[in-house]
PDB file of C-alpha atoms in Angstrom:
ATOM      1  CA  MET A   1       0.066   0.041   0.044  1.00 45.00           C
ATOM      2  CA  GLU A   2       1.442   3.394  -1.001  1.00 53.00           C
ATOM      3  CA  SER A   3       2.039   5.721   1.976  1.00 56.00           C
ATOM      4  CA  ALA A   4      -0.405   8.261   0.701  1.00 55.00           C
ATOM      5  CA  ARG A   5      -3.172   5.797   1.049  1.00 75.00           C
ATOM      6  CA  LYS A   6      -2.632   5.268   4.726  1.00 95.00           C
ATOM      7  CA  LEU A   7      -4.243   8.724   5.320  1.00 97.00           C
ATOM      8  CA  MET A   8      -7.767   9.012   3.930  1.00 97.00           C
ATOM      9  CA  THR A   9      -9.251  12.375   2.802  1.00 97.00           C
ATOM     10  CA  PRO A  10     -13.031  12.932   3.466  1.00 98.00           C
ATOM     11  CA  PRO A  11     -14.011  13.039  -0.187  1.00 97.00           C
ATOM     12  CA  TRP A  12     -12.091   9.760  -0.919  1.00 97.00           C
ATOM     13  CA  LEU A  13     -13.910   8.060   2.075  1.00 97.00           C
ATOM     14  CA  ALA A  14     -17.279   9.485   0.953  1.00 98.00           C
ATOM     15  CA  ALA A  15     -16.848   8.123  -2.587  1.00 97.00           C
ATOM     16  CA  LEU A  16     -15.829   4.679  -1.080  1.00 97.00           C
ATOM     17  CA  LEU A  17     -18.992   4.618   1.112  1.00 97.00           C
ATOM     18  CA  ASP A  18     -21.087   5.545  -1.934  1.00 97.00           C
ATOM     19  CA  GLY A  19     -19.862   2.477  -3.787  1.00 95.00           C
ATOM     20  CA  GLU A  20     -17.768   4.383  -6.295  1.00 96.00           C
ATOM     21  CA  ALA A  21     -14.514   3.114  -7.732  1.00 95.00           C
ATOM     22  CA  VAL A  22     -11.667   4.936  -5.893  1.00 95.00           C
ATOM     23  CA  ASP A  23      -7.970   4.801  -6.333  1.00 94.00           C
ATOM     24  CA  GLY A  24      -6.441   2.599  -3.621  1.00 94.00           C
ATOM     25  CA  ALA A  25      -9.640   1.125  -2.553  1.00 95.00           C
ATOM     26  CA  PRO A  26      -9.242  -1.465   0.230  1.00 95.00           C
ATOM     27  CA  ALA A  27      -9.972  -5.150  -0.188  1.00 91.00           C
ATOM     28  CA  ARG A  28     -13.441  -6.532   0.326  1.00 88.00           C
ATOM     29  CA  ASP A  29     -14.886  -6.745   3.780  1.00 94.00           C
ATOM     30  CA  TRP A  30     -13.267  -3.620   5.088  1.00 97.00           C
ATOM     31  CA  ARG A  31     -14.421  -2.119   8.345  1.00 98.00           C
ATOM     32  CA  LEU A  32     -14.990   1.596   9.306  1.00 98.00           C
ATOM     33  CA  PHE A  33     -14.858   2.661  12.904  1.00 98.00           C
ATOM     34  CA  GLU A  34     -15.108   5.750  15.087  1.00 98.00           C
ATOM     35  CA  VAL A  35     -12.703   5.582  17.996  1.00 98.00           C
ATOM     36  CA  SER A  36     -13.244   7.405  21.232  1.00 96.00           C
ATOM     37  CA  SER A  37     -12.894   7.169  24.980  1.00 93.00           C
ATOM     38  CA  ASP A  38     -16.535   8.040  25.942  1.00 91.00           C
ATOM     39  CA  PHE A  39     -18.161   4.651  25.576  1.00 87.00           C
ATOM     40  CA  GLY A  40     -19.934   5.830  22.309  1.00 88.00           C
ATOM     41  CA  GLN A  41     -21.947   8.669  23.695  1.00 90.00           C
ATOM     42  CA  GLN A  42     -20.889  11.207  21.019  1.00 92.00           C
ATOM     43  CA  ALA A  43     -21.002   8.556  18.194  1.00 92.00           C
ATOM     44  CA  ALA A  44     -24.656   7.869  19.038  1.00 90.00           C
ATOM     45  CA  GLN A  45     -25.396  11.538  18.453  1.00 91.00           C
ATOM     46  CA  GLY A  46     -23.971  11.471  14.908  1.00 95.00           C
ATOM     47  CA  HIS A  47     -21.175   9.596  13.082  1.00 97.00           C
ATOM     48  CA  ILE A  48     -19.983   8.830   9.552  1.00 98.00           C
ATOM     49  CA  PRO A  49     -22.572   6.599   7.964  1.00 97.00           C
ATOM     50  CA  GLY A  50     -21.862   2.839   8.258  1.00 96.00           C
ATOM     51  CA  ALA A  51     -19.237   3.287  11.034  1.00 98.00           C
ATOM     52  CA  GLY A  52     -18.944   0.989  13.887  1.00 97.00           C
ATOM     53  CA  TYR A  53     -17.495   2.089  17.232  1.00 98.00           C
ATOM     54  CA  LEU A  54     -14.319   1.210  19.247  1.00 98.00           C
ATOM     55  CA  ASP A  55     -13.467   2.439  22.693  1.00 97.00           C
ATOM     56  CA  THR A  56      -9.938   3.001  23.853  1.00 97.00           C
ATOM     57  CA  HIS A  57     -10.814   1.463  27.248  1.00 97.00           C
ATOM     58  CA  ASP A  58     -10.999  -1.945  25.437  1.00 98.00           C
ATOM     59  CA  PHE A  59      -7.452  -1.456  24.167  1.00 98.00           C
ATOM     60  CA  GLU A  60      -5.577   0.055  27.206  1.00 97.00           C
ATOM     61  CA  SER A  61      -6.171  -0.129  30.958  1.00 94.00           C
ATOM     62  CA  GLY A  62      -5.214   1.662  34.116  1.00 89.00           C
ATOM     63  CA  PRO A  63      -3.509   2.304  36.331  1.00 91.00           C
ATOM     64  CA  LEU A  64      -0.695   2.937  33.807  1.00 91.00           C
ATOM     65  CA  TRP A  65      -2.829   2.961  30.644  1.00 93.00           C
ATOM     66  CA  ASN A  66      -0.756   0.369  28.914  1.00 96.00           C
ATOM     67  CA  LYS A  67      -1.961  -2.027  26.345  1.00 98.00           C
ATOM     68  CA  VAL A  68      -4.351  -4.704  27.562  1.00 98.00           C
ATOM     69  CA  PRO A  69      -3.008  -8.280  27.586  1.00 98.00           C
ATOM     70  CA  ASP A  70      -2.544  -9.842  24.135  1.00 98.00           C
ATOM     71  CA  ALA A  71      -5.383 -12.236  24.707  1.00 98.00           C
ATOM     72  CA  ALA A  72      -7.746  -9.340  25.410  1.00 98.00           C
ATOM     73  CA  LEU A  73      -6.552  -7.329  22.532  1.00 98.00           C
ATOM     74  CA  MET A  74      -7.173 -10.292  20.145  1.00 98.00           C
ATOM     75  CA  ARG A  75     -10.508 -10.917  21.693  1.00 98.00           C
ATOM     76  CA  VAL A  76     -11.744  -7.305  21.012  1.00 98.00           C
ATOM     77  CA  LEU A  77     -10.483  -7.313  17.527  1.00 98.00           C
ATOM     78  CA  LEU A  78     -12.373 -10.607  16.749  1.00 98.00           C
ATOM     79  CA  GLU A  79     -15.559  -9.230  18.486  1.00 98.00           C
ATOM     80  CA  HIS A  80     -15.511  -6.425  15.812  1.00 98.00           C
ATOM     81  CA  GLY A  81     -14.787  -8.767  12.926  1.00 98.00           C
ATOM     82  CA  ILE A  82     -11.078  -7.767  12.532  1.00 98.00           C
ATOM     83  CA  ARG A  83      -8.631 -10.392  11.132  1.00 98.00           C
ATOM     84  CA  CYS A  84      -5.094  -9.807  10.002  1.00 98.00           C
ATOM     85  CA  ASP A  85      -6.384  -9.338   6.469  1.00 97.00           C
ATOM     86  CA  THR A  86      -9.383  -7.062   7.295  1.00 98.00           C
ATOM     87  CA  PRO A  87      -8.739  -3.501   6.042  1.00 98.00           C
ATOM     88  CA  VAL A  88      -9.595  -1.159   8.891  1.00 98.00           C
ATOM     89  CA  LEU A  89     -10.440   2.590   8.393  1.00 98.00           C
ATOM     90  CA  LEU A  90     -10.368   4.624  11.536  1.00 98.00           C
ATOM     91  CA  TYR A  91     -11.322   8.152  12.541  1.00 98.00           C
ATOM     92  CA  GLY A  92     -11.921  10.079  15.721  1.00 97.00           C
ATOM     93  CA  ARG A  93     -13.098  13.282  17.125  1.00 97.00           C
ATOM     94  CA  ASN A  94      -9.895  13.267  18.876  1.00 97.00           C
ATOM     95  CA  PRO A  95      -7.476  11.834  16.225  1.00 96.00           C
ATOM     96  CA  LEU A  96      -5.108  10.579  19.069  1.00 98.00           C
ATOM     97  CA  CYS A  97      -7.817   8.021  20.011  1.00 97.00           C
ATOM     98  CA  ALA A  98      -7.758   6.727  16.529  1.00 98.00           C
ATOM     99  CA  ALA A  99      -3.967   6.821  16.338  1.00 98.00           C
ATOM    100  CA  ARG A 100      -3.633   4.742  19.705  1.00 98.00           C
ATOM    101  CA  VAL A 101      -5.970   2.125  18.319  1.00 98.00           C
ATOM    102  CA  ALA A 102      -4.264   2.109  14.790  1.00 98.00           C
ATOM    103  CA  HIS A 103      -0.874   1.424  16.413  1.00 98.00           C
ATOM    104  CA  LEU A 104      -2.137  -1.361  18.486  1.00 98.00           C
ATOM    105  CA  MET A 105      -3.775  -2.897  15.399  1.00 98.00           C
ATOM    106  CA  LEU A 106      -0.459  -2.725  13.530  1.00 98.00           C
ATOM    107  CA  TYR A 107       1.241  -4.275  16.631  1.00 98.00           C
ATOM    108  CA  ALA A 108      -1.302  -7.112  16.447  1.00 98.00           C
ATOM    109  CA  GLY A 109      -0.680  -7.671  12.759  1.00 98.00           C
ATOM    110  CA  VAL A 110      -3.590  -6.064  10.906  1.00 98.00           C
ATOM    111  CA  ARG A 111      -1.974  -5.327   7.598  1.00 97.00           C
ATOM    112  CA  ASP A 112      -4.068  -2.418   6.241  1.00 97.00           C
ATOM    113  CA  VAL A 113      -4.853   0.280   8.775  1.00 98.00           C
ATOM    114  CA  ARG A 114      -5.833   3.738   7.602  1.00 98.00           C
ATOM    115  CA  LEU A 115      -6.686   7.063   9.491  1.00 98.00           C
ATOM    116  CA  LEU A 116      -8.977   9.765   8.266  1.00 98.00           C
ATOM    117  CA  ASP A 117      -6.660  12.794   7.965  1.00 98.00           C
ATOM    118  CA  GLY A 118      -8.073  15.528  10.184  1.00 97.00           C
ATOM    119  CA  GLY A 119     -10.450  13.257  11.882  1.00 98.00           C
ATOM    120  CA  PHE A 120     -14.270  13.738  12.206  1.00 98.00           C
ATOM    121  CA  ALA A 121     -13.811  17.473  12.129  1.00 97.00           C
ATOM    122  CA  ALA A 122     -12.483  17.174   8.689  1.00 98.00           C
ATOM    123  CA  TRP A 123     -15.656  15.211   7.575  1.00 98.00           C
ATOM    124  CA  LEU A 124     -17.871  17.879   9.117  1.00 98.00           C
ATOM    125  CA  ARG A 125     -15.999  20.777   7.409  1.00 97.00           C
ATOM    126  CA  ALA A 126     -16.486  18.925   4.126  1.00 97.00           C
ATOM    127  CA  GLY A 127     -20.255  19.106   4.559  1.00 97.00           C
ATOM    128  CA  LEU A 128     -20.668  15.382   4.346  1.00 98.00           C
ATOM    129  CA  GLN A 129     -23.479  13.261   5.615  1.00 96.00           C
ATOM    130  CA  VAL A 130     -23.776  12.274   9.344  1.00 97.00           C
ATOM    131  CA  ALA A 131     -25.860   9.285  10.498  1.00 97.00           C
ATOM    132  CA  MET A 132     -27.682   9.335  13.753  1.00 95.00           C
ATOM    133  CA  GLY A 133     -28.444   6.469  16.247  1.00 93.00           C
ATOM    134  CA  ALA A 134     -26.296   3.571  17.217  1.00 93.00           C
ATOM    135  CA  PRO A 135     -23.100   2.828  15.373  1.00 96.00           C
ATOM    136  CA  ARG A 136     -22.975  -0.267  13.194  1.00 96.00           C
ATOM    137  CA  ARG A 137     -22.236  -3.717  14.678  1.00 96.00           C
ATOM    138  CA  TYR A 138     -19.961  -5.781  12.399  1.00 97.00           C
ATOM    139  CA  PRO A 139     -20.220  -9.625  12.651  1.00 97.00           C
ATOM    140  CA  SER A 140     -17.369 -11.194  14.649  1.00 98.00           C
ATOM    141  CA  ALA A 141     -14.521 -13.193  13.301  1.00 98.00           C
ATOM    142  CA  LYS A 142     -13.643 -16.770  14.306  1.00 97.00           C
ATOM    143  CA  ASP A 143      -9.857 -16.373  14.068  1.00 98.00           C
ATOM    144  CA  PHE A 144      -7.203 -13.730  13.572  1.00 98.00           C
ATOM    145  CA  GLY A 145      -5.534 -15.561  10.645  1.00 97.00           C
ATOM    146  CA  SER A 146      -2.048 -15.175  11.647  1.00 97.00           C
ATOM    147  CA  HIS A 147       0.485 -15.479  14.494  1.00 96.00           C
ATOM    148  CA  PHE A 148      -0.453 -12.976  17.272  1.00 98.00           C
ATOM    149  CA  PRO A 149       0.956 -10.394  17.677  1.00 98.00           C
ATOM    150  CA  ALA A 150       2.549 -10.313  14.178  1.00 98.00           C
ATOM    151  CA  ARG A 151       4.607  -7.176  14.773  1.00 98.00           C
ATOM    152  CA  PRO A 152       5.663  -7.295  18.457  1.00 98.00           C
ATOM    153  CA  GLY A 153       8.595  -5.041  17.822  1.00 97.00           C
ATOM    154  CA  TYR A 154       6.176  -2.121  17.360  1.00 98.00           C
ATOM    155  CA  LEU A 155       5.643  -1.865  21.070  1.00 98.00           C
ATOM    156  CA  VAL A 156       8.405  -1.929  23.711  1.00 97.00           C
ATOM    157  CA  GLY A 157       8.639  -1.887  27.576  1.00 95.00           C
ATOM    158  CA  MET A 158      10.738  -0.304  30.176  1.00 94.00           C
ATOM    159  CA  ASP A 159      13.528  -2.836  29.817  1.00 93.00           C
ATOM    160  CA  ARG A 160      14.095  -1.861  26.143  1.00 93.00           C
ATOM    161  CA  VAL A 161      14.069   1.816  27.239  1.00 94.00           C
ATOM    162  CA  ARG A 162      16.738   1.091  29.877  1.00 92.00           C
ATOM    163  CA  GLY A 163      18.779  -0.768  27.180  1.00 93.00           C
ATOM    164  CA  ILE A 164      18.804   2.281  25.038  1.00 93.00           C
ATOM    165  CA  LEU A 165      19.979   4.439  27.975  1.00 90.00           C
ATOM    166  CA  ASP A 166      22.725   1.850  28.623  1.00 91.00           C
ATOM    167  CA  GLY A 167      24.073   2.212  25.133  1.00 88.00           C
ATOM    168  CA  ASP A 168      21.938  -0.194  23.004  1.00 86.00           C
ATOM    169  CA  GLU A 169      21.386   0.767  19.452  1.00 91.00           C
ATOM    170  CA  GLY A 170      18.361   3.189  19.153  1.00 94.00           C
ATOM    171  CA  VAL A 171      16.974   6.664  19.867  1.00 96.00           C
ATOM    172  CA  LEU A 172      14.409   7.546  22.383  1.00 97.00           C
ATOM    173  CA  VAL A 173      11.998  10.269  21.163  1.00 98.00           C
ATOM    174  CA  SER A 174       9.776  12.341  23.475  1.00 97.00           C
ATOM    175  CA  ILE A 175       6.605  13.366  21.831  1.00 98.00           C
ATOM    176  CA  ARG A 176       5.639  15.940  24.406  1.00 97.00           C
ATOM    177  CA  SER A 177       5.384  19.670  24.533  1.00 97.00           C
ATOM    178  CA  ARG A 178       8.298  21.850  25.075  1.00 96.00           C
ATOM    179  CA  GLY A 179       7.293  22.619  28.616  1.00 96.00           C
ATOM    180  CA  GLU A 180       6.899  18.938  29.403  1.00 95.00           C
ATOM    181  CA  PHE A 181      10.259  18.094  27.820  1.00 94.00           C
ATOM    182  CA  THR A 182      12.074  20.751  29.816  1.00 93.00           C
ATOM    183  CA  GLY A 183      10.356  19.675  33.039  1.00 92.00           C
ATOM    184  CA  GLN A 184       8.421  22.959  33.522  1.00 93.00           C
ATOM    185  CA  ILE A 185       5.192  21.117  33.598  1.00 93.00           C
ATOM    186  CA  SER A 186       4.066  17.522  33.841  1.00 91.00           C
ATOM    187  CA  GLY A 187       1.377  18.159  31.289  1.00 92.00           C
ATOM    188  CA  TYR A 188      -1.191  15.859  32.858  1.00 90.00           C
ATOM    189  CA  LYS A 189      -3.619  16.417  35.814  1.00 88.00           C
ATOM    190  CA  TYR A 190      -2.994  12.730  36.877  1.00 88.00           C
ATOM    191  CA  ILE A 191       0.877  12.807  36.618  1.00 90.00           C
ATOM    192  CA  SER A 192       2.562  14.936  39.252  1.00 88.00           C
ATOM    193  CA  ALA A 193       6.225  14.130  38.312  1.00 90.00           C
ATOM    194  CA  ARG A 194       7.947  16.538  35.949  1.00 92.00           C
ATOM    195  CA  GLY A 195      11.054  15.786  34.043  1.00 90.00           C
ATOM    196  CA  GLU A 196      12.195  13.777  31.117  1.00 91.00           C
ATOM    197  CA  ILE A 197      13.799  10.255  30.393  1.00 93.00           C
ATOM    198  CA  PRO A 198      17.623  10.881  30.322  1.00 91.00           C
ATOM    199  CA  GLY A 199      18.938  11.029  26.840  1.00 91.00           C
ATOM    200  CA  ALA A 200      15.602  11.412  25.118  1.00 95.00           C
ATOM    201  CA  ARG A 201      15.559  13.656  22.089  1.00 96.00           C
ATOM    202  CA  TRP A 202      12.630  16.089  21.651  1.00 97.00           C
ATOM    203  CA  GLY A 203      10.399  14.958  18.743  1.00 98.00           C
ATOM    204  CA  HIS A 204       7.904  17.801  19.226  1.00 98.00           C
ATOM    205  CA  ALA A 205       4.133  17.665  19.931  1.00 98.00           C
ATOM    206  CA  GLY A 206       2.017  20.708  20.443  1.00 97.00           C
ATOM    207  CA  ARG A 207       0.933  23.457  22.848  1.00 97.00           C
ATOM    208  CA  ASP A 208       1.945  23.430  26.428  1.00 96.00           C
ATOM    209  CA  GLY A 209      -0.827  22.433  28.808  1.00 93.00           C
ATOM    210  CA  ASP A 210      -2.848  20.533  26.127  1.00 95.00           C
ATOM    211  CA  VAL A 211      -2.097  16.901  25.756  1.00 95.00           C
ATOM    212  CA  ASN A 212      -4.448  16.650  22.902  1.00 95.00           C
ATOM    213  CA  SER A 213      -2.394  19.013  20.824  1.00 97.00           C
ATOM    214  CA  MET A 214      -0.039  17.739  18.131  1.00 98.00           C
ATOM    215  CA  SER A 215      -0.029  21.272  16.391  1.00 98.00           C
ATOM    216  CA  ASP A 216       3.758  20.980  15.433  1.00 98.00           C
ATOM    217  CA  PHE A 217       2.687  18.068  13.151  1.00 98.00           C
ATOM    218  CA  HIS A 218      -0.580  19.580  11.791  1.00 98.00           C
ATOM    219  CA  ARG A 219      -1.733  22.251   9.474  1.00 97.00           C
ATOM    220  CA  PRO A 220      -4.245  24.716  10.961  1.00 96.00           C
ATOM    221  CA  ASP A 221      -7.069  22.398   9.775  1.00 96.00           C
ATOM    222  CA  GLY A 222      -5.733  19.505  11.773  1.00 96.00           C
ATOM    223  CA  THR A 223      -4.407  17.523   8.711  1.00 97.00           C
ATOM    224  CA  MET A 224      -0.831  16.172   8.620  1.00 98.00           C
ATOM    225  CA  LYS A 225       1.847  18.587   7.731  1.00 97.00           C
ATOM    226  CA  PRO A 226       4.031  17.653   4.616  1.00 97.00           C
ATOM    227  CA  ALA A 227       6.345  14.830   5.575  1.00 97.00           C
ATOM    228  CA  ALA A 228       9.437  16.876   4.592  1.00 97.00           C
ATOM    229  CA  GLU A 229       8.475  19.414   7.365  1.00 98.00           C
ATOM    230  CA  ILE A 230       8.140  16.792  10.091  1.00 98.00           C
ATOM    231  CA  GLN A 231      11.270  15.048   9.024  1.00 97.00           C
ATOM    232  CA  ALA A 232      13.206  18.271   9.023  1.00 98.00           C
ATOM    233  CA  PHE A 233      12.618  19.041  12.761  1.00 98.00           C
ATOM    234  CA  TRP A 234      13.241  15.398  13.566  1.00 98.00           C
ATOM    235  CA  SER A 235      16.455  15.467  11.664  1.00 98.00           C
ATOM    236  CA  ALA A 236      17.510  18.735  13.487  1.00 97.00           C
ATOM    237  CA  ALA A 237      17.181  16.718  16.740  1.00 97.00           C
ATOM    238  CA  GLY A 238      19.175  13.817  15.440  1.00 96.00           C
ATOM    239  CA  ILE A 239      16.161  11.566  14.743  1.00 97.00           C
ATOM    240  CA  HIS A 240      16.583   9.676  11.403  1.00 97.00           C
ATOM    241  CA  ALA A 241      14.795   6.827   9.602  1.00 97.00           C
ATOM    242  CA  ASP A 242      17.880   4.591   9.538  1.00 96.00           C
ATOM    243  CA  GLN A 243      17.886   4.329  13.360  1.00 95.00           C
ATOM    244  CA  PRO A 244      15.767   2.228  15.624  1.00 97.00           C
ATOM    245  CA  VAL A 245      13.384   4.942  16.889  1.00 98.00           C
ATOM    246  CA  THR A 246      11.199   4.559  20.031  1.00 98.00           C
ATOM    247  CA  PHE A 247       8.491   7.274  20.525  1.00 98.00           C
ATOM    248  CA  TYR A 248       6.849   7.895  23.868  1.00 98.00           C
ATOM    249  CA  CYS A 249       4.683  10.536  25.517  1.00 97.00           C
ATOM    250  CA  GLY A 250       2.753  10.581  28.805  1.00 95.00           C
ATOM    251  CA  THR A 251       0.751   7.373  28.211  1.00 94.00           C
ATOM    252  CA  GLY A 252       0.891   6.606  24.442  1.00 96.00           C
ATOM    253  CA  TRP A 253      -1.607   8.659  22.447  1.00 98.00           C
ATOM    254  CA  ARG A 254       0.643  11.255  21.054  1.00 98.00           C
ATOM    255  CA  ALA A 255       3.368   8.818  20.552  1.00 98.00           C
ATOM    256  CA  SER A 256       1.051   6.612  18.613  1.00 98.00           C
ATOM    257  CA  LEU A 257       0.246   9.448  16.249  1.00 98.00           C
ATOM    258  CA  ALA A 258       4.056  10.184  15.749  1.00 98.00           C
ATOM    259  CA  PHE A 259       4.472   6.442  15.160  1.00 98.00           C
ATOM    260  CA  PHE A 260       1.562   6.489  12.547  1.00 98.00           C
ATOM    261  CA  TYR A 261       3.030   9.466  10.695  1.00 98.00           C
ATOM    262  CA  ALA A 262       6.521   7.809  10.650  1.00 98.00           C
ATOM    263  CA  TRP A 263       4.877   4.606   9.285  1.00 97.00           C
ATOM    264  CA  VAL A 264       3.074   6.816   6.632  1.00 96.00           C
ATOM    265  CA  MET A 265       6.618   8.072   5.733  1.00 96.00           C
ATOM    266  CA  ASN A 266       7.792   4.452   5.362  1.00 95.00           C
ATOM    267  CA  TRP A 267      10.057   4.447   8.409  1.00 97.00           C
ATOM    268  CA  GLU A 268      10.569   0.764   9.255  1.00 95.00           C
ATOM    269  CA  ARG A 269      12.470   0.719  12.506  1.00 97.00           C
ATOM    270  CA  ILE A 270       9.949   2.314  14.769  1.00 98.00           C
ATOM    271  CA  SER A 271       8.156   1.476  18.061  1.00 98.00           C
ATOM    272  CA  VAL A 272       6.246   3.071  20.822  1.00 98.00           C
ATOM    273  CA  TYR A 273       7.185   2.871  24.644  1.00 97.00           C
ATOM    274  CA  ASP A 274       3.839   1.975  25.875  1.00 96.00           C
ATOM    275  CA  GLY A 275       4.285   3.048  29.473  1.00 94.00           C
ATOM    276  CA  GLY A 276       5.578   6.500  28.626  1.00 95.00           C
ATOM    277  CA  TRP A 277       6.335   9.163  31.220  1.00 95.00           C
ATOM    278  CA  LEU A 278       3.643   7.913  33.540  1.00 95.00           C
ATOM    279  CA  GLU A 279       5.180   4.464  33.944  1.00 95.00           C
ATOM    280  CA  TRP A 280       8.737   5.747  33.995  1.00 94.00           C
ATOM    281  CA  SER A 281       8.131   8.428  36.612  1.00 92.00           C
ATOM    282  CA  SER A 282       6.131   6.052  38.693  1.00 91.00           C
ATOM    283  CA  HIS A 283       9.150   3.645  39.379  1.00 88.00           C
ATOM    284  CA  PRO A 284      11.481   4.672  42.297  1.00 82.00           C
ATOM    285  CA  GLY A 285      15.020   5.023  41.135  1.00 79.00           C
ATOM    286  CA  ASN A 286      14.411   5.894  37.592  1.00 84.00           C
ATOM    287  CA  ALA A 287      16.552   8.959  36.591  1.00 74.00           C
ATOM    288  CA  GLY A 288      14.998  12.112  35.167  1.00 74.00           C
ATOM    289  CA  VAL A 289      12.231  12.792  37.663  1.00 72.00           C
ATOM    290  CA  ALA A 290      12.375  16.439  38.619  1.00 57.00           C
ATOM    291  CA  SER A 291       9.606  16.548  41.106  1.00 46.00           C
ATOM    292  CA  GLY A 292       6.569  14.662  42.477  1.00 36.00           C
ATOM    293  CA  ASP A 293       6.332  10.940  42.809  1.00 34.00           C
ATOM    294  CA  GLY A 294       4.568   9.909  39.664  1.00 32.00           C
ATOM    295  CA  GLU A 295       1.134   9.953  41.438  1.00 34.00           C
ATOM    296  CA  ARG A 296      -1.430   8.523  39.086  1.00 32.00           C
ATOM    297  CA  GLU A 297      -5.143   8.220  38.776  1.00 29.00           C
ATOM    298  CA  ASN A 298      -6.453   4.659  39.057  1.00 28.00           C
ATOM    299  CA  ASP A 299     -10.112   5.249  37.941  1.00 31.00           C
ATOM    300  CA  ARG A 300     -10.395   5.050  34.202  1.00 30.00           C
ATOM    301  CA  HIS A 301     -13.465   7.201  34.302  1.00 29.00           C
ATOM    302  CA  GLN A 302     -11.484  10.042  35.762  1.00 31.00           C
ATOM    303  CA  ARG A 303      -8.819   9.934  32.973  1.00 40.00           C
ATOM    304  CA  GLU A 304      -8.839  13.521  31.465  1.00 37.00           C
ATOM    305  CA  TYR A 305      -7.799  14.791  28.053  1.00 36.00           C
ATOM    306  CA  SER A 306      -9.264  18.224  28.058  1.00 31.00           C
TER     307      SER A 306
END
């Protein structure tokens, strides 16, 4: 699949939904899903026609908001009819939700995963149709169709991060705001610790105080900036495609979008540190913690992104 087809435009998706012949059309039995963390409340009030619904709570769990166990991840994919060879088209009101799920699907081994560039807001700006009522429920699948997970290297844990710090090949890239990276703020209401993992390079994110912002990566309309612009500021920080690159943020959402954009740009040696700053700062003895003790919020209903 050409990299340009990994990001869908609203007109392209609308034409696909209307049954028109489109360049780069996915294989048969593709699935379209809205992704959010509100248990489907907003999707029930209006969604892209034909879309199902996926909730991030089924893909990650507290208190550290890491990926759910592999058995649970496979179970939720099969419940929604997703096999390794099922093309999956995702969008979100917050594109970070869709990116988090997209990354975990790629980790699992789903071969064709696409994001709506600019998310649901882009669909609305284009004046396209919105469906009301419950999202679609796709029939379940009996098996995934391949070894699971098929791409385990796309997700790494704290041991791998410590290996990078100890001199293993690789670059650790912080996808956090400048204020977070310099330790001026933690960025999160449920993370008290400020600081940065030692040796991390700043890969940019967005506005200080807004963990939903990826404005350094986006045009004003929320669509992805040209790849050359993103690669330019990564290159200035010593982040290059020929290195093993591990992205992280606070708990994985912004890092997942950076990962997806790197994947769009055909970077091959990429991964996400699932635990991010929340996990790292929560472990006594880890270097880089400027203040606080990594206090975290245990109740998933209290997790805040606004």
